[in-house]
Amino acid sequence: MDSMDLERERGITISSKNGSFVYKDHFINIIDTPGHADFGGQVERVLKMADGVLLLVDAAEGPMPQTRFVLKKALGLKLPVIVVVNKIDKPAARCDWVVDQVFDLFVKLDAPDDILDFPIIYTSAKAGFATLDHAQEGGSMIPLFDMIVDSVPPPTGNPEAPLQMLVSSLSYSPFLGRLAIGKITSGVLNLNKDVIIATEGIPSSPARITKVYRFKGSAMEETQIAGIGEIVAVAGMESITIGETLTDPENPAPLPGIDIDPPTISMSFIPNDSPFAGKEGRFLTSRHIRERLMRETLSDVALVVEELPDSIGYKVSGRGELHLSILIEKMRREGYEFQVTRPKVIFKESDEGTLEPYEDLTIDVDEQFSGNVIENLGKRKGQMVHMHQDNGMVRLSYRIPTRGLIGFRSQFLTETKGTGTMNYIFDGYHRYAGEMKNRNNGVLVVMEECTTVAYALFNLQDRGELFLGPGEKVYGGQIIGEHTREIDLVINPAKGKKLTNMRAAGSDDAVILTPPRHMSLEDCISYINEDELVEITPKSIRLRKTILDGLQRKRTKIAGQKT
C-alpha cells in the first residue's frame, strides 16, 4: 500500500493508508499505519477509525519499541487485538519466544484480562499463507480472514441518529480540492447532503457534500450513499482540518478531538541567502516556505510550525530527526530552496530543574561489533538497561537522551558494516544529562567563490577529509571538508599549479585524489554545529557557515568569548 517515492526507496511506511476487501459477505476496511516512532502522529489520528487491530510482530525479532507505542494507543481505546506473528518461514524464526515476549508486553501495559487472552495466528506474507500452528506451513490466508471476522466486532451506531463523522485524515484532489477521510459512527452520509463542520467549543461552519468515495482495494470509487462503519472520503469543504466532525446542522453532535503527543525536536527553516540562491529552485521566498509548511500541518498533526521571533524563517517541531528530514526531502523534490539549522531538542523546566526528552533504544547487532556500539552510546550519555546474547547476536536496550541519537544512525551503520538494526521510541522527559559534543574536528571552509581544482584538492588531502571533488562550483564560507584538527581552516581549493621552465624529478607526478565522502541529507543535518547551516536545493545539498565572511566570523567569535 506504500505509494510515495520515499516510502518505496526507504522501505518504510511514512503516512497511513486506507483500503478494503470483501470476504464472505463482510466488507472489511484496512488501515495501514507506520511502524517507525517518528511517524507516531499518523497512528494516533487514525486509530479512532478502527474497531480492532492486527499487531504484526516479526517471528525472529519479536516486539520492538514502536510495537509498544502502537499497542499502548490501541489498548487506551480498548480495541481488541489479534497477534499476527509474521515471517515464520525465516530460518531464525522463534515463534514461541516471540509470543512470550508479546504477552509480557501486554502485562507491562496493564492490559485487561479479556484482552490478555488474545488470539494468535502465524503467517508468511511473502509466501501467502496463514496458520494456527506454526509447525504447519503452506495453505492460504483464509484462517486470518476467518479470525478477523470472528474476533473484530461489527461497527456500532444508530443509522437513524444525526450524522457523525470524525475527520481522521486529509487528501487532496486537483479537481475537487480537499478531501476529508473518516469513519461514519452515526447516521447516514449521502451526496448533496447539508452538513456543518463542528468542533467542541468552536463555532460551526456549514458545508455541502459534493462527492462521496469509498475505498475499494487500495483505490477509491464514487458512491451515492454511505452508512455506519464505512470509511469514506468526502469533498465539498474548503477549510476542514483533522479532528473536526461532520454532523447534522439541525442536531449538531461534535465528537471529541484527537489527542496528539507533543513534539520533541525542532529545526529552523529559513530562506536561502547564499551566493548561489535562486539558481536551482522554483520556490525561494519565505512566503513559499510558509505556505508549504502550513499545508503539511493539515495532514501531519504531529508537526508544529511557528514564526521565528528574531529573524525571517520558521521553527518546525516534530517527533524526531527522521520525521523532519522526510519533510525536508519532500520539499526538496517539489522544487523548494531553503536552509535549515541543526536540530535542537525541546527542553522543559520543572521543580527538579531542566528536563530533556529521552528515548527507549533497542539495538540488534553481531557480537563482534557490540563493543564499538556500547562505547559510542556511552559517549552519547546512553544508559544500558538490558543486554541479551543469543546465537552470536546481541540485543542491547538503552535509555538515551534524544540529543544522543542525532547523527547516531549513520555512525551505527558504519560501525556494524550495515548489519545492525536499531529502533527507538519516546520514553518521556527526564533530568538533563549534561553537555554533549557534536563533533571533535573543525571544518575546511572556502575562502572565496571559485571552481575546485584537482591540484589544490590533492595538496589539501593531508589537511582533512574532503566532501566533494574537482570541477565543483563553491562560494566563500561553504564547507567542503573536515579538518584533522579541532579548529576551522580557511582554504583556497582553486589554487592551480604554477608554470615554470625548470624541470625537476617528481614535479610532473600524476594527481591522485582520494574519493570524497558523500553525505546524505540526514548526515548533513546531524553533522553541522550551531554556527553552520545546510543549504537545500532540488539539485544540491551544501554545508556552509551561517556567517559567510571570514573576517566577520572572527569578530563574532571574539565578541562571544568576551561576553
mmCIF file of C-alpha atoms in Angstrom, residues 192-460:
data_model
loop_
_atom_site.group_PDB
_atom_site.id
_atom_site.type_symbol
_atom_site.label_atom_id
_atom_site.label_comp_id
_atom_site.label_asym_id
_atom_site.label_seq_id
_atom_site.Cartn_x
_atom_site.Cartn_y
_atom_site.Cartn_z
ATOM 1 C CA ASN A 192 -25.571 16.774 -1.746
ATOM 2 C CA LYS A 193 -26.249 16.468 1.984
ATOM 3 C CA ASP A 194 -26.048 19.679 4.011
ATOM 4 C CA VAL A 195 -23.696 19.316 6.988
ATOM 5 C CA ILE A 196 -21.810 21.516 9.408
ATOM 6 C CA ILE A 197 -18.131 21.285 10.387
ATOM 7 C CA ALA A 198 -18.170 21.238 14.180
ATOM 8 C CA THR A 199 -15.564 21.182 16.952
ATOM 9 C CA GLU A 200 -16.162 21.236 20.691
ATOM 10 C CA GLY A 201 -16.211 24.841 21.886
ATOM 11 C CA ILE A 202 -15.693 26.381 18.401
ATOM 12 C CA PRO A 203 -18.448 27.924 16.207
ATOM 13 C CA SER A 204 -19.566 25.654 13.366
ATOM 14 C CA SER A 205 -19.385 26.374 9.623
ATOM 15 C CA PRO A 206 -21.834 25.000 7.011
ATOM 16 C CA ALA A 207 -20.874 22.836 4.015
ATOM 17 C CA ARG A 208 -22.462 20.620 1.362
ATOM 18 C CA ILE A 209 -21.189 17.177 0.342
ATOM 19 C CA THR A 210 -20.369 17.272 -3.389
ATOM 20 C CA LYS A 211 -18.692 13.849 -3.746
ATOM 21 C CA VAL A 212 -18.577 10.663 -1.647
ATOM 22 C CA TYR A 213 -15.917 7.988 -2.198
ATOM 23 C CA ARG A 214 -15.479 4.596 -0.542
ATOM 24 C CA PHE A 215 -12.286 2.559 -0.620
ATOM 25 C CA LYS A 216 -12.177 -0.499 -2.896
ATOM 26 C CA GLY A 217 -8.879 -2.316 -2.632
ATOM 27 C CA SER A 218 -6.282 0.455 -2.413
ATOM 28 C CA ALA A 219 -8.233 2.760 -4.768
ATOM 29 C CA MET A 220 -11.337 4.935 -4.310
ATOM 30 C CA GLU A 221 -14.672 4.534 -6.085
ATOM 31 C CA GLU A 222 -17.548 7.014 -6.146
ATOM 32 C CA THR A 223 -20.764 6.179 -4.304
ATOM 33 C CA GLN A 224 -24.088 7.908 -3.645
ATOM 34 C CA ILE A 225 -24.596 6.927 -0.009
ATOM 35 C CA ALA A 226 -22.576 5.507 2.895
ATOM 36 C CA GLY A 227 -23.626 4.173 6.289
ATOM 37 C CA ILE A 228 -22.335 3.273 9.737
ATOM 38 C CA GLY A 229 -18.863 1.744 9.905
ATOM 39 C CA GLU A 230 -17.795 2.803 6.428
ATOM 40 C CA ILE A 231 -14.572 4.758 5.945
ATOM 41 C CA VAL A 232 -15.202 7.322 3.238
ATOM 42 C CA ALA A 233 -13.586 10.351 1.605
ATOM 43 C CA VAL A 234 -15.884 13.338 1.012
ATOM 44 C CA ALA A 235 -15.445 16.569 -0.956
ATOM 45 C CA GLY A 236 -17.136 19.952 -0.576
ATOM 46 C CA MET A 237 -15.244 21.505 2.372
ATOM 47 C CA GLU A 238 -12.507 24.056 1.717
ATOM 48 C CA SER A 239 -11.194 24.656 5.225
ATOM 49 C CA ILE A 240 -11.734 21.393 7.127
ATOM 50 C CA THR A 241 -8.898 20.015 9.286
ATOM 51 C CA ILE A 242 -8.113 16.786 11.129
ATOM 52 C CA GLY A 243 -10.039 16.372 14.397
ATOM 53 C CA GLU A 244 -13.209 18.188 13.229
ATOM 54 C CA THR A 245 -16.598 16.466 12.943
ATOM 55 C CA LEU A 246 -19.067 16.415 10.057
ATOM 56 C CA THR A 247 -22.503 16.417 11.687
ATOM 57 C CA ASP A 248 -26.155 17.277 11.164
ATOM 58 C CA PRO A 249 -26.941 21.054 11.055
ATOM 59 C CA GLU A 250 -30.273 20.634 12.887
ATOM 60 C CA ASN A 251 -28.867 18.498 15.685
ATOM 61 C CA PRO A 252 -25.079 19.011 15.842
ATOM 62 C CA ALA A 253 -23.134 16.481 17.918
ATOM 63 C CA PRO A 254 -19.344 17.013 17.600
ATOM 64 C CA LEU A 255 -17.116 14.128 18.645
ATOM 65 C CA PRO A 256 -14.058 14.527 20.956
ATOM 66 C CA GLY A 257 -10.932 15.574 19.064
ATOM 67 C CA ILE A 258 -7.710 13.632 18.591
ATOM 68 C CA ASP A 259 -5.054 13.822 21.327
ATOM 69 C CA ILE A 260 -1.517 14.020 19.958
ATOM 70 C CA ASP A 261 1.749 13.630 21.899
ATOM 71 C CA PRO A 262 3.893 16.807 21.868
ATOM 72 C CA PRO A 263 6.951 17.169 19.577
ATOM 73 C CA THR A 264 10.427 16.576 20.995
ATOM 74 C CA ILE A 265 12.793 18.137 18.424
ATOM 75 C CA SER A 266 12.838 21.338 16.362
ATOM 76 C CA MET A 267 14.704 22.955 13.451
ATOM 77 C CA SER A 268 14.635 26.402 11.838
ATOM 78 C CA PHE A 269 13.665 26.674 8.155
ATOM 79 C CA ILE A 270 14.942 29.932 6.653
ATOM 80 C CA PRO A 271 15.076 31.348 3.086
ATOM 81 C CA ASN A 272 18.263 30.682 1.152
ATOM 82 C CA ASP A 273 20.609 33.699 1.173
ATOM 83 C CA SER A 274 23.760 32.058 -0.197
ATOM 84 C CA PRO A 275 25.542 33.412 -3.328
ATOM 85 C CA PHE A 276 24.013 30.532 -5.312
ATOM 86 C CA ALA A 277 20.423 31.281 -4.170
ATOM 87 C CA GLY A 278 17.749 31.056 -6.868
ATOM 88 C CA LYS A 279 19.836 29.096 -9.384
ATOM 89 C CA GLU A 280 18.282 25.659 -8.861
ATOM 90 C CA GLY A 281 14.920 26.011 -7.062
ATOM 91 C CA ARG A 282 11.488 27.291 -8.109
ATOM 92 C CA PHE A 283 10.096 28.272 -4.684
ATOM 93 C CA LEU A 284 12.513 30.538 -2.826
ATOM 94 C CA THR A 285 10.787 33.128 -0.637
ATOM 95 C CA SER A 286 9.667 32.874 2.976
ATOM 96 C CA ARG A 287 6.057 33.120 1.782
ATOM 97 C CA HIS A 288 6.516 29.996 -0.374
ATOM 98 C CA ILE A 289 8.110 28.150 2.545
ATOM 99 C CA ARG A 290 5.317 29.204 4.916
ATOM 100 C CA GLU A 291 2.554 28.066 2.549
ATOM 101 C CA ARG A 292 4.196 24.651 2.102
ATOM 102 C CA LEU A 293 4.776 24.133 5.830
ATOM 103 C CA MET A 294 1.205 25.141 6.696
ATOM 104 C CA ARG A 295 -0.095 22.743 4.065
ATOM 105 C CA GLU A 296 1.934 19.950 5.650
ATOM 106 C CA THR A 297 0.419 20.613 9.095
ATOM 107 C CA LEU A 298 -3.041 19.880 7.666
ATOM 108 C CA SER A 299 -2.181 16.219 7.078
ATOM 109 C CA ASP A 300 0.561 15.776 9.717
ATOM 110 C CA VAL A 301 -0.939 16.596 13.107
ATOM 111 C CA ALA A 302 2.350 15.911 14.948
ATOM 112 C CA LEU A 303 4.072 18.811 13.144
ATOM 113 C CA VAL A 304 4.116 22.294 14.752
ATOM 114 C CA VAL A 305 5.136 25.411 12.764
ATOM 115 C CA GLU A 306 5.903 28.773 14.425
ATOM 116 C CA GLU A 307 7.434 32.003 13.128
ATOM 117 C CA LEU A 308 10.923 32.847 14.408
ATOM 118 C CA PRO A 309 10.689 35.883 16.724
ATOM 119 C CA ASP A 310 14.091 37.413 15.919
ATOM 120 C CA SER A 311 14.625 36.664 12.216
ATOM 121 C CA ILE A 312 12.922 35.652 8.973
ATOM 122 C CA GLY A 313 12.034 31.961 8.974
ATOM 123 C CA TYR A 314 10.047 29.302 10.798
ATOM 124 C CA LYS A 315 10.629 26.983 13.720
ATOM 125 C CA VAL A 316 9.392 23.499 12.761
ATOM 126 C CA SER A 317 8.921 20.969 15.568
ATOM 127 C CA GLY A 318 8.365 17.242 15.125
ATOM 128 C CA ARG A 319 8.786 13.800 16.677
ATOM 129 C CA GLY A 320 12.361 13.126 15.620
ATOM 130 C CA GLU A 321 15.229 13.673 13.210
ATOM 131 C CA LEU A 322 13.743 11.284 10.620
ATOM 132 C CA HIS A 323 10.322 12.970 10.837
ATOM 133 C CA LEU A 324 11.809 16.362 9.895
ATOM 134 C CA SER A 325 14.295 15.010 7.327
ATOM 135 C CA ILE A 326 11.455 13.312 5.412
ATOM 136 C CA LEU A 327 9.638 16.686 5.270
ATOM 137 C CA ILE A 328 12.818 18.392 4.007
ATOM 138 C CA GLU A 329 13.310 15.736 1.328
ATOM 139 C CA LYS A 330 9.695 16.057 0.160
ATOM 140 C CA MET A 331 10.045 19.840 -0.124
ATOM 141 C CA ARG A 332 13.357 19.500 -1.954
ATOM 142 C CA ARG A 333 11.821 17.193 -4.566
ATOM 143 C CA GLU A 334 8.938 19.609 -5.057
ATOM 144 C CA GLY A 335 11.333 22.414 -6.097
ATOM 145 C CA TYR A 336 11.804 24.314 -2.818
ATOM 146 C CA GLU A 337 15.089 26.008 -1.957
ATOM 147 C CA PHE A 338 15.847 26.897 1.663
ATOM 148 C CA GLN A 339 18.261 26.444 4.565
ATOM 149 C CA VAL A 340 17.946 24.561 7.854
ATOM 150 C CA THR A 341 19.760 24.728 11.183
ATOM 151 C CA ARG A 342 20.983 21.878 13.389
ATOM 152 C CA PRO A 343 18.144 20.018 15.171
ATOM 153 C CA LYS A 344 17.535 21.050 18.790
ATOM 154 C CA VAL A 345 15.653 19.079 21.412
ATOM 155 C CA ILE A 346 12.785 20.799 23.218
ATOM 156 C CA PHE A 347 13.638 21.222 26.911
ATOM 157 C CA LYS A 348 11.196 21.653 29.793
ATOM 158 C CA GLU A 349 11.637 23.436 33.102
ATOM 159 C CA SER A 350 10.231 21.899 36.306
ATOM 160 C CA ASP A 351 10.791 21.842 40.071
ATOM 161 C CA GLU A 352 13.522 19.236 39.502
ATOM 162 C CA GLY A 353 15.379 21.559 37.096
ATOM 163 C CA THR A 354 15.829 21.260 33.344
ATOM 164 C CA LEU A 355 14.272 18.178 31.755
ATOM 165 C CA GLU A 356 15.003 16.792 28.294
ATOM 166 C CA PRO A 357 13.378 14.056 26.155
ATOM 167 C CA TYR A 358 14.731 10.504 26.391
ATOM 168 C CA GLU A 359 14.308 7.562 24.015
ATOM 169 C CA ASP A 360 13.963 3.839 24.654
ATOM 170 C CA LEU A 361 16.533 2.380 22.210
ATOM 171 C CA THR A 362 16.764 -1.269 21.136
ATOM 172 C CA ILE A 363 19.741 -2.486 19.083
ATOM 173 C CA ASP A 364 20.372 -5.879 17.458
ATOM 174 C CA VAL A 365 23.995 -6.334 16.441
ATOM 175 C CA ASP A 366 26.600 -9.021 15.822
ATOM 176 C CA GLU A 367 28.796 -9.827 18.849
ATOM 177 C CA GLN A 368 31.990 -8.641 17.124
ATOM 178 C CA PHE A 369 30.579 -5.091 16.731
ATOM 179 C CA SER A 370 28.905 -4.779 20.150
ATOM 180 C CA GLY A 371 31.979 -3.285 21.876
ATOM 181 C CA ASN A 372 32.209 -0.311 19.481
ATOM 182 C CA VAL A 373 28.462 0.314 19.714
ATOM 183 C CA ILE A 374 28.491 0.268 23.548
ATOM 184 C CA GLU A 375 31.462 2.670 23.606
ATOM 185 C CA ASN A 376 29.724 5.075 21.194
ATOM 186 C CA LEU A 377 26.479 5.039 23.173
ATOM 187 C CA GLY A 378 28.405 5.708 26.383
ATOM 188 C CA LYS A 379 29.824 8.905 24.870
ATOM 189 C CA ARG A 380 26.256 9.919 23.977
ATOM 190 C CA LYS A 381 25.085 9.629 27.629
ATOM 191 C CA GLY A 382 23.243 6.350 26.999
ATOM 192 C CA GLN A 383 22.362 4.121 29.987
ATOM 193 C CA MET A 384 22.246 0.379 29.351
ATOM 194 C CA VAL A 385 19.063 -1.210 30.691
ATOM 195 C CA HIS A 386 19.343 -4.778 29.384
ATOM 196 C CA MET A 387 21.717 -6.974 27.367
ATOM 197 C CA HIS A 388 20.878 -10.384 25.888
ATOM 198 C CA GLN A 389 23.084 -12.700 23.782
ATOM 199 C CA ASP A 390 21.767 -15.457 21.529
ATOM 200 C CA ASN A 391 23.352 -17.334 18.595
ATOM 201 C CA GLY A 392 26.121 -14.800 18.041
ATOM 202 C CA MET A 393 23.752 -11.806 18.142
ATOM 203 C CA VAL A 394 23.440 -9.255 20.944
ATOM 204 C CA ARG A 395 20.301 -7.275 21.819
ATOM 205 C CA LEU A 396 21.048 -4.052 23.704
ATOM 206 C CA SER A 397 18.374 -1.951 25.414
ATOM 207 C CA TYR A 398 19.276 1.639 26.302
ATOM 208 C CA ARG A 399 17.676 4.743 27.727
ATOM 209 C CA ILE A 400 19.345 7.637 25.953
ATOM 210 C CA PRO A 401 18.727 11.398 25.544
ATOM 211 C CA THR A 402 17.167 12.340 22.214
ATOM 212 C CA ARG A 403 20.230 14.569 21.643
ATOM 213 C CA GLY A 404 22.393 11.458 21.698
ATOM 214 C CA LEU A 405 20.524 9.876 18.784
ATOM 215 C CA ILE A 406 21.044 12.838 16.432
ATOM 216 C CA GLY A 407 23.535 11.575 13.859
ATOM 217 C CA PHE A 408 23.914 8.175 15.538
ATOM 218 C CA ARG A 409 22.226 6.095 12.808
ATOM 219 C CA SER A 410 24.882 6.718 10.131
ATOM 220 C CA GLN A 411 27.732 6.038 12.597
ATOM 221 C CA PHE A 412 25.958 2.906 13.793
ATOM 222 C CA LEU A 413 25.605 1.512 10.263
ATOM 223 C CA THR A 414 29.290 2.254 9.593
ATOM 224 C CA GLU A 415 30.419 0.564 12.829
ATOM 225 C CA THR A 416 28.317 -2.553 12.152
ATOM 226 C CA LYS A 417 29.090 -2.657 8.402
ATOM 227 C CA GLY A 418 25.388 -2.232 7.659
ATOM 228 C CA THR A 419 24.327 -5.391 9.533
ATOM 229 C CA GLY A 420 22.899 -3.813 12.723
ATOM 230 C CA THR A 421 19.303 -2.723 13.296
ATOM 231 C CA MET A 422 18.126 -0.007 15.682
ATOM 232 C CA ASN A 423 14.657 1.032 16.835
ATOM 233 C CA TYR A 424 13.631 3.666 19.348
ATOM 234 C CA ILE A 425 10.548 5.204 20.921
ATOM 235 C CA PHE A 426 9.916 8.290 23.051
ATOM 236 C CA ASP A 427 10.314 7.356 26.735
ATOM 237 C CA GLY A 428 9.455 10.657 28.434
ATOM 238 C CA TYR A 429 11.169 13.682 29.970
ATOM 239 C CA HIS A 430 13.954 13.124 32.500
ATOM 240 C CA ARG A 431 16.786 15.093 34.102
ATOM 241 C CA TYR A 432 19.204 16.947 31.794
ATOM 242 C CA ALA A 433 22.176 14.684 31.045
ATOM 243 C CA GLY A 434 24.810 17.419 30.633
ATOM 244 C CA GLU A 435 26.845 18.822 27.754
ATOM 245 C CA MET A 436 27.293 16.634 24.707
ATOM 246 C CA LYS A 437 29.846 17.419 21.989
ATOM 247 C CA ASN A 438 28.626 17.095 18.401
ATOM 248 C CA ARG A 439 31.975 16.504 16.682
ATOM 249 C CA ASN A 440 35.657 16.724 17.621
ATOM 250 C CA ASN A 441 37.109 18.186 14.432
ATOM 251 C CA GLY A 442 36.817 21.530 12.692
ATOM 252 C CA VAL A 443 35.941 22.028 9.034
ATOM 253 C CA LEU A 444 37.584 23.200 5.813
ATOM 254 C CA VAL A 445 35.952 26.488 4.762
ATOM 255 C CA VAL A 446 36.293 28.011 1.277
ATOM 256 C CA MET A 447 37.983 31.421 1.116
ATOM 257 C CA GLU A 448 36.102 32.893 -1.913
ATOM 258 C CA GLU A 449 33.825 31.908 -4.802
ATOM 259 C CA CYS A 450 35.654 29.660 -7.274
ATOM 260 C CA THR A 451 35.705 26.275 -9.001
ATOM 261 C CA THR A 452 37.612 23.481 -7.287
ATOM 262 C CA VAL A 453 40.824 22.270 -8.945
ATOM 263 C CA ALA A 454 42.273 18.769 -8.645
ATOM 264 C CA TYR A 455 45.800 20.070 -7.921
ATOM 265 C CA ALA A 456 44.582 22.176 -4.974
ATOM 266 C CA LEU A 457 42.452 19.352 -3.570
ATOM 267 C CA PHE A 458 45.416 16.972 -3.849
ATOM 268 C CA ASN A 459 47.502 19.252 -1.613
ATOM 269 C CA LEU A 460 44.575 19.685 0.829
#
